[in-house]
Short mmCIF file of C-alpha atoms in Angstrom, two decimals:
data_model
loop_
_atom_site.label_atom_id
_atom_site.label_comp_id
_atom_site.label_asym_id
_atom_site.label_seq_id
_atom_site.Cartn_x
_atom_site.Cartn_y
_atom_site.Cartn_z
CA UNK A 4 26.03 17.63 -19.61
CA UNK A 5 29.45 18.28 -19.19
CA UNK A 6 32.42 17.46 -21.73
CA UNK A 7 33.99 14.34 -19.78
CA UNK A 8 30.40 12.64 -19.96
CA UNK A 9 29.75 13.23 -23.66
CA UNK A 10 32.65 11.70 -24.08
CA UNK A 11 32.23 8.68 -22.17
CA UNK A 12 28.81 8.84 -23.25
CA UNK A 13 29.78 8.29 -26.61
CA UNK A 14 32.28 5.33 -26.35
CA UNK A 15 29.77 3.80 -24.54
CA UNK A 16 27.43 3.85 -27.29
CA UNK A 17 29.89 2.96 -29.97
CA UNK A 18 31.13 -0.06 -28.06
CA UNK A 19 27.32 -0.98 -27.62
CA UNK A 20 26.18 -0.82 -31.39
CA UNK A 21 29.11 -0.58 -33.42
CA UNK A 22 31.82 -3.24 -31.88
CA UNK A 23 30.55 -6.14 -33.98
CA UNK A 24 30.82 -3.76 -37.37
CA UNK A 25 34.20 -1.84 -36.89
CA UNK A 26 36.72 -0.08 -34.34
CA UNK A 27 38.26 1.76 -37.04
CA UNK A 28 35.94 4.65 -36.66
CA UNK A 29 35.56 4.90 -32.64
CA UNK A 30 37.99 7.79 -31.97
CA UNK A 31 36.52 9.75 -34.27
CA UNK A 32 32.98 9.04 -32.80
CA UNK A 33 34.10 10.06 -29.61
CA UNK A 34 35.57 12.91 -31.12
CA UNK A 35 31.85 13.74 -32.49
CA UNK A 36 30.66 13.06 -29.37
CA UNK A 37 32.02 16.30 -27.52
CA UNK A 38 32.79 18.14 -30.89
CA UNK A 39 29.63 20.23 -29.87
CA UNK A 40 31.14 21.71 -26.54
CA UNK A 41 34.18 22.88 -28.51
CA UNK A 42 32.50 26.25 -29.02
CA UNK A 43 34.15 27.73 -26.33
CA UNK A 44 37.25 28.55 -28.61
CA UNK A 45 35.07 30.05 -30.78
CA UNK A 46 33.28 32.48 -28.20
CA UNK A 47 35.95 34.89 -28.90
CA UNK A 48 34.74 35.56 -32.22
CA UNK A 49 31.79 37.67 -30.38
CA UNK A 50 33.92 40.73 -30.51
CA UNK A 51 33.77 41.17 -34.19
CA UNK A 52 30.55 39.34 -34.96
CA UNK A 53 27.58 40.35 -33.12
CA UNK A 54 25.50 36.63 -32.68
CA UNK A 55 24.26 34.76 -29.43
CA UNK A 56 24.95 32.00 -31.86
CA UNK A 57 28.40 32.03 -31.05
CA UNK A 58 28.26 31.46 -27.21
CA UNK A 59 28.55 28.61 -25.76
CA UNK A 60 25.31 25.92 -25.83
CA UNK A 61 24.74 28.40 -29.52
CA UNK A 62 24.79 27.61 -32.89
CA UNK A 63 26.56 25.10 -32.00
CA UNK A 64 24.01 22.88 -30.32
CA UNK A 65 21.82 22.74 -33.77
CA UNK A 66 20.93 19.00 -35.72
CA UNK A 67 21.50 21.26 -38.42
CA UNK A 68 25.06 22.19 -37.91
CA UNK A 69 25.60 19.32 -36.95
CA UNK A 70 24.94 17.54 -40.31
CA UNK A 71 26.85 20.40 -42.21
CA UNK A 72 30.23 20.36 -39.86
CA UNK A 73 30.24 16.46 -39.63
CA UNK A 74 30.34 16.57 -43.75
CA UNK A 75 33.26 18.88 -43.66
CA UNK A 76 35.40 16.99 -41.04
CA UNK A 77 34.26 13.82 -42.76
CA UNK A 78 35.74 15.21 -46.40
CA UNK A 79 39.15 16.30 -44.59
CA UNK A 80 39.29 12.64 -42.40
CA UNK A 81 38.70 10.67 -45.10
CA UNK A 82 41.45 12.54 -47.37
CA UNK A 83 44.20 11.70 -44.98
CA UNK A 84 42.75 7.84 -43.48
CA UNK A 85 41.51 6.99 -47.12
CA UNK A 86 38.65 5.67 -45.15
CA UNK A 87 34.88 5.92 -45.99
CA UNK A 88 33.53 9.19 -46.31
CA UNK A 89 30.14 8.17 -46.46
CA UNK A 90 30.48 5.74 -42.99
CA UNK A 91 32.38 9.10 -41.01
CA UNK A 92 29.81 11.14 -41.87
CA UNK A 93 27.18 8.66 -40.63
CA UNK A 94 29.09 8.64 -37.53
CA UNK A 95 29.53 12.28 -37.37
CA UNK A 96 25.70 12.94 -37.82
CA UNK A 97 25.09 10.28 -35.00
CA UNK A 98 27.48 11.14 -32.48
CA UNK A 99 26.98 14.69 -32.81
CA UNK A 100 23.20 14.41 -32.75
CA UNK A 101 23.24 12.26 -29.74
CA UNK A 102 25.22 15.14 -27.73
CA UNK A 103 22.20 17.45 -28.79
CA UNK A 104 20.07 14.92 -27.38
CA UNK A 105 21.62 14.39 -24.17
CA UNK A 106 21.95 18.42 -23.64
CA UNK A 107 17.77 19.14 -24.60
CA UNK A 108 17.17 16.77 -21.50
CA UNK A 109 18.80 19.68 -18.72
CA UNK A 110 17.45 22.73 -18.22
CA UNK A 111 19.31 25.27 -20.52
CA UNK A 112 17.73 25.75 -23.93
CA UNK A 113 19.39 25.15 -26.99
CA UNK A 114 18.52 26.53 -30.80
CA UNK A 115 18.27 22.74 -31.95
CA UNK A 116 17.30 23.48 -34.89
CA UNK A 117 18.99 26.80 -36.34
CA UNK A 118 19.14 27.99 -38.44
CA UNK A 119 16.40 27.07 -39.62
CA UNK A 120 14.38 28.08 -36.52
CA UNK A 121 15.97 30.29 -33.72
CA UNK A 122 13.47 28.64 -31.25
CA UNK A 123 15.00 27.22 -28.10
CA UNK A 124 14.33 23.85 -26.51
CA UNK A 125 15.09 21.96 -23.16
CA UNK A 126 13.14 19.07 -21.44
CA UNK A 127 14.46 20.15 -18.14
CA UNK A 128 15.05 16.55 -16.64
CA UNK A 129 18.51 17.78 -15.50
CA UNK A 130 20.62 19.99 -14.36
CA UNK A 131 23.10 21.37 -16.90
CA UNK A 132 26.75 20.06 -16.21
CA UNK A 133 25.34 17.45 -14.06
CA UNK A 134 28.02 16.84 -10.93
CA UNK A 135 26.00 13.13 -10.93
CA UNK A 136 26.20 12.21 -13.98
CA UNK A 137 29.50 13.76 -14.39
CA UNK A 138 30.83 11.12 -10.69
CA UNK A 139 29.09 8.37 -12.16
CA UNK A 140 31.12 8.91 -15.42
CA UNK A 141 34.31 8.97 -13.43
CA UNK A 142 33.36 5.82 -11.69
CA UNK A 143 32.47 4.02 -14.97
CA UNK A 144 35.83 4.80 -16.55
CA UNK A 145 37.89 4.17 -12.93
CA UNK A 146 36.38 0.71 -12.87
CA UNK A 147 37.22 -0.49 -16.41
CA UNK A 148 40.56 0.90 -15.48
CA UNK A 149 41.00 -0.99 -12.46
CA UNK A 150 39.70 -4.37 -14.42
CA UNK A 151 42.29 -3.72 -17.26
CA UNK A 152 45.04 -3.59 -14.90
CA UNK A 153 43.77 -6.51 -12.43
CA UNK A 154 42.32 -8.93 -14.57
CA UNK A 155 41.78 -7.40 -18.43
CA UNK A 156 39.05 -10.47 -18.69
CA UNK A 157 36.67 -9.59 -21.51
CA UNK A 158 33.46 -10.42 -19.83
CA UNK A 159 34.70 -8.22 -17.02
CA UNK A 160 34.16 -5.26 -18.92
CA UNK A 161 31.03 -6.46 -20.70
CA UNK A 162 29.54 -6.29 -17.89
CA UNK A 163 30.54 -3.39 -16.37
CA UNK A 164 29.75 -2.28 -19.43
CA UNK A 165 25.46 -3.52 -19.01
CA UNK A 166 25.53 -2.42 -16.01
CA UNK A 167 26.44 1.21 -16.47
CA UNK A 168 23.87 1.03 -19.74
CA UNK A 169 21.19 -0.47 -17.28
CA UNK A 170 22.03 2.28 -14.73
CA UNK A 171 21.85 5.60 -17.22
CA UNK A 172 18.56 4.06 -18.71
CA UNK A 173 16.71 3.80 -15.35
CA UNK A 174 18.25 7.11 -14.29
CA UNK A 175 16.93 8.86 -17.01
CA UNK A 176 14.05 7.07 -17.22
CA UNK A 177 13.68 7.98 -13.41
CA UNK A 178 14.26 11.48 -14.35
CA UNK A 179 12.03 11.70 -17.09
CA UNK A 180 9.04 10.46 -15.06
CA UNK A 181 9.33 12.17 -12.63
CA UNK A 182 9.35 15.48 -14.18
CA UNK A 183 6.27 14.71 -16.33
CA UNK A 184 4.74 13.46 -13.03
CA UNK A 185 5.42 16.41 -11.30
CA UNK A 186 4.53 18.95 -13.85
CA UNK A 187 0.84 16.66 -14.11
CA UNK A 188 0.16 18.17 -10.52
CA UNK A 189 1.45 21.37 -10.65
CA UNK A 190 -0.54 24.87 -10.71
CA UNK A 191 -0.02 27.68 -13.79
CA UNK A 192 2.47 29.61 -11.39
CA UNK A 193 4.45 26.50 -10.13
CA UNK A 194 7.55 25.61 -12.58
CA UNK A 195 9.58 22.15 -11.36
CA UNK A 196 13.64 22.17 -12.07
CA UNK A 197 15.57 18.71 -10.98
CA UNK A 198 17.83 18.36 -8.25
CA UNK A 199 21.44 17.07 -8.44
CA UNK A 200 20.24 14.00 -7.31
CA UNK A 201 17.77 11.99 -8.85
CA UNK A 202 15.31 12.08 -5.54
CA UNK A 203 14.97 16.00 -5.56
CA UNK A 204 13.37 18.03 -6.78
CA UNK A 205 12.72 22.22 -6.52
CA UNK A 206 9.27 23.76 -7.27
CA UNK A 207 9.42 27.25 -7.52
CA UNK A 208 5.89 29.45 -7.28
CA UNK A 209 5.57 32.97 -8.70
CA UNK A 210 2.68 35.35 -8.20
CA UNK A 211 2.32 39.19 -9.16
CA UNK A 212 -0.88 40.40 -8.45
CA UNK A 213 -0.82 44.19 -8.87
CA UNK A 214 1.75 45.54 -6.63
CA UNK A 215 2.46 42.25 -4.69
CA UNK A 216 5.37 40.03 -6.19
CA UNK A 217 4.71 36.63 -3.97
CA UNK A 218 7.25 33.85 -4.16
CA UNK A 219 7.76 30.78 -2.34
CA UNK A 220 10.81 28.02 -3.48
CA UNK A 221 10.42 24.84 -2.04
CA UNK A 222 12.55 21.66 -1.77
CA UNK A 223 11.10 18.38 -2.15
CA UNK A 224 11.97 14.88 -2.42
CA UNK A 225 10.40 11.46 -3.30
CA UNK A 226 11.05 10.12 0.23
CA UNK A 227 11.31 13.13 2.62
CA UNK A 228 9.66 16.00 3.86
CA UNK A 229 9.72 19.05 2.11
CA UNK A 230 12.09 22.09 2.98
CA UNK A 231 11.05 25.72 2.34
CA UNK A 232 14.06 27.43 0.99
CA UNK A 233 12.60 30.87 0.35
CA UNK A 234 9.38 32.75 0.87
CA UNK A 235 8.79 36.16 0.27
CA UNK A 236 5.96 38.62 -0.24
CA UNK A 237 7.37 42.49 -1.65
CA UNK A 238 4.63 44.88 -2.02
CA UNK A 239 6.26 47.68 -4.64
CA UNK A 240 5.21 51.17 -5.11
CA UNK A 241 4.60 52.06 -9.06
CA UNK A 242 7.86 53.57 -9.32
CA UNK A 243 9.65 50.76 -7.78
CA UNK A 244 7.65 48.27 -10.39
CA UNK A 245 8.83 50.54 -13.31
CA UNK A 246 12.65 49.60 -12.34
CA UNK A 247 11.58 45.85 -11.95
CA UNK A 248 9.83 45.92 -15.24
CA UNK A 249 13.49 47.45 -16.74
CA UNK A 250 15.36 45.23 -14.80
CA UNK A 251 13.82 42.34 -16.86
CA UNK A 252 14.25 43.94 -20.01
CA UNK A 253 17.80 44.25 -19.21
CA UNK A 254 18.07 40.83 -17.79
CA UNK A 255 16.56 39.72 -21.94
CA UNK A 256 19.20 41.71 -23.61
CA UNK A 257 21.64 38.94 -21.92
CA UNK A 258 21.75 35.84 -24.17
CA UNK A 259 21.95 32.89 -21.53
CA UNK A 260 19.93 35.18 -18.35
CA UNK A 261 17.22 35.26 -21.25
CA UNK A 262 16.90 31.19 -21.08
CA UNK A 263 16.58 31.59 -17.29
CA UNK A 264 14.08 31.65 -14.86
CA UNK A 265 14.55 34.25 -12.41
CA UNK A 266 13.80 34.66 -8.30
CA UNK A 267 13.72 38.99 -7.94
CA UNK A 268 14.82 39.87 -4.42
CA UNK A 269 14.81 44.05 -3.77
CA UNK A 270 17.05 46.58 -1.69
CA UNK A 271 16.12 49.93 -0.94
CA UNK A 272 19.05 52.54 -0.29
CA UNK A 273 18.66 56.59 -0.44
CA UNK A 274 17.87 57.85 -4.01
CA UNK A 275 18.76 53.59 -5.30
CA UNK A 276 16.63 51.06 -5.77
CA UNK A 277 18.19 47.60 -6.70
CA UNK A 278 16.60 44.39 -8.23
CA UNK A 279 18.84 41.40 -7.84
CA UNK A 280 17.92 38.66 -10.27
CA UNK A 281 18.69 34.94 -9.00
CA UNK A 282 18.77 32.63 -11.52
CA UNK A 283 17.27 28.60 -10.45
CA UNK A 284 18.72 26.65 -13.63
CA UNK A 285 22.05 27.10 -11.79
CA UNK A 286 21.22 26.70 -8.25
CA UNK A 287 23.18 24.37 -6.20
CA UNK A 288 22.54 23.72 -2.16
CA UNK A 289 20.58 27.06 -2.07
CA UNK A 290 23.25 28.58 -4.16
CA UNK A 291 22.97 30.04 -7.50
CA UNK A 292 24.29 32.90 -10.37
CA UNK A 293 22.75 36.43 -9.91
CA UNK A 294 22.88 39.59 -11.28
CA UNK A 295 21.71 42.93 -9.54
CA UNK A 296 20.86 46.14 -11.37
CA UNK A 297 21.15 49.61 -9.47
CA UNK A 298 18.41 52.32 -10.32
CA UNK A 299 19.10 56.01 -9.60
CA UNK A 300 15.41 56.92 -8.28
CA UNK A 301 16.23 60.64 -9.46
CA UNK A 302 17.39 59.59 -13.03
CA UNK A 303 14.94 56.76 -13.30
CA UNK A 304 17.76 55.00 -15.05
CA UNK A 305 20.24 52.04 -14.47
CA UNK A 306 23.48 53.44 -12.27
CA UNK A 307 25.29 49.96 -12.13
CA UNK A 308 25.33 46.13 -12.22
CA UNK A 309 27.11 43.30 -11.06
CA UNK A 310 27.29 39.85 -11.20
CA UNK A 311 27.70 37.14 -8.26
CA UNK A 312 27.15 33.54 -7.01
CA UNK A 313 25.71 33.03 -4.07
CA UNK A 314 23.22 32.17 -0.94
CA UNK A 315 19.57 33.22 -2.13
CA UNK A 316 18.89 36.00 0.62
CA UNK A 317 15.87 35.94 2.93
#
């Protein structure tokens, strides 16, 4: 979920539960409510310390850190507002846990819980950055806009208000069905990943079988026909299965390509043998984030690599 929609996310939730206690604390809730996605600024920090933790959707995204950095910016708020330390923190724990929340629903995994566990988590209901969620979000704030400066009535925005909160809870409710429904009815080499929009859906199927590396990616929807997207049979020799093997290794050693699921397409050239690696958490209209590893065949090593977005290739 992107940073504009945390933050709407969270107003929304402060004006829906906390209105009738206290406004005092609802900038700083919102605050909490993105605080998460501020590790960007802190990604820089990888060239003297050596942690995935430190990339974005990292350490970042854990309950845990959560409860520790909301006590420290709690301490320093409540020093300068002479406001409640225990009530910010409460906030701060809240807020901040409900962006975790929101971000184990898409389909990048987080380290929820480091560090006490380094295992990695993600419902997959949605897409990561969501450009529907992240419109609807736009609309939401447009419209109370547009009522302020028309006719600032204050059961106008109440209900603007239920409405949105009616809409995101059958959305995600929608979402959240439909994956588990999906994934009730789907076979050991078939993994679902949502669509932009609620209605669609991609079910991508994987087979190796020896030499044979069989893949089919398929677009469905709830009222529609399907639409193949990509199908694909490539018979490798042993050598060629070697540098695919390596490929993946590689393709590990890279902290967010590890969370990924990958769609391997091959090129042969004289004496190189590439293995482009599509990755489907990111894929938008058929395009998507790839990387592509170039194997000297007389080396047996890895000559070059290079990263792209793109059409998935036929």
């Amino acid at each position: 979920m992107d940073f504009f929609t945390h933050s709407i996310f969270g107003a929304l939730m402060y004006i829906l539960f906390l209105k009738e206690v206290t406004f005092d604390y609802f900038y700083l809730a919102i605050f909490f409510a993105f605080l998460p996605d501020l590790d960007i600024f802190i990604m820089p920090l990888k060239r003297f310390f050596k942690s995935n933790y430190l990339d974005h959707r990292g350490g970042s995204h854990s309950y845990v850190i959560g409860i520790i950095l909301s006590a420290i910016i709690s301490v320093i708020y409540s020093s300068l507002t002479q406001k409640s330390f225990l009530i910010a923190w409460i906030i701060g724990m809240v807020f901040y846990g409900i962006h975790i929340s929101l971000d184990l629903l898409t389909t990048t995994k987080i380290p929820c819980f480091y560090p006490i566990s380094k295992n990695e988590y993600c419902f997959n209901v949605e897409k990561a950055g969501s450009s529907f969620t992240f419109l609807t979000s736009w609309i939401f704030l447009i419209i109370n806009l547009l009522i302020y400066n028309i006719s600032p009535e204050l059961f106008l925005f109440v209900m603007v208000i239920n409405i949105y909160t009616y809409f995101t809870l059958i959305y995600y409710l929608f979402r959240i069905v439909t994956k588990i429904w999906i994934n009730l009815h789907l076979k050991d080499n078939q993994k679902y990943f949502p669509g932009v929009l609620p209605f669609f859906y991609i079910i991508f199927e994987s087979e190796i079988v020896h030499n044979g590396i069989s893949l089919r990616l398929e677009k469905k929807s709830h009222f529609s026909k399907s639409k193949l997207l990509y199908k694909n049979k490539a018979i490798l020799d042993s050598e060629e299965m070697v540098f695919f093997k390596k490929g993946i290794e590689l393709c590990k050693e890279h902290y967010y390509y590890a969370k990924w699921t990958i769609l391997p397409i091959f090129f042969r050239n004289k004496g190189v043998f590439s293995v482009r690696f599509y990755f489907l958490e990111t894929m938008i209209h058929g395009r998507t984030n790839y990387i592509q590893y170039d194997f000297d065949t007389f080396t047996q090593k890895a000559a070059d690599f290079n990263r792209g977005y793109g059409r998935i290739l036929s």
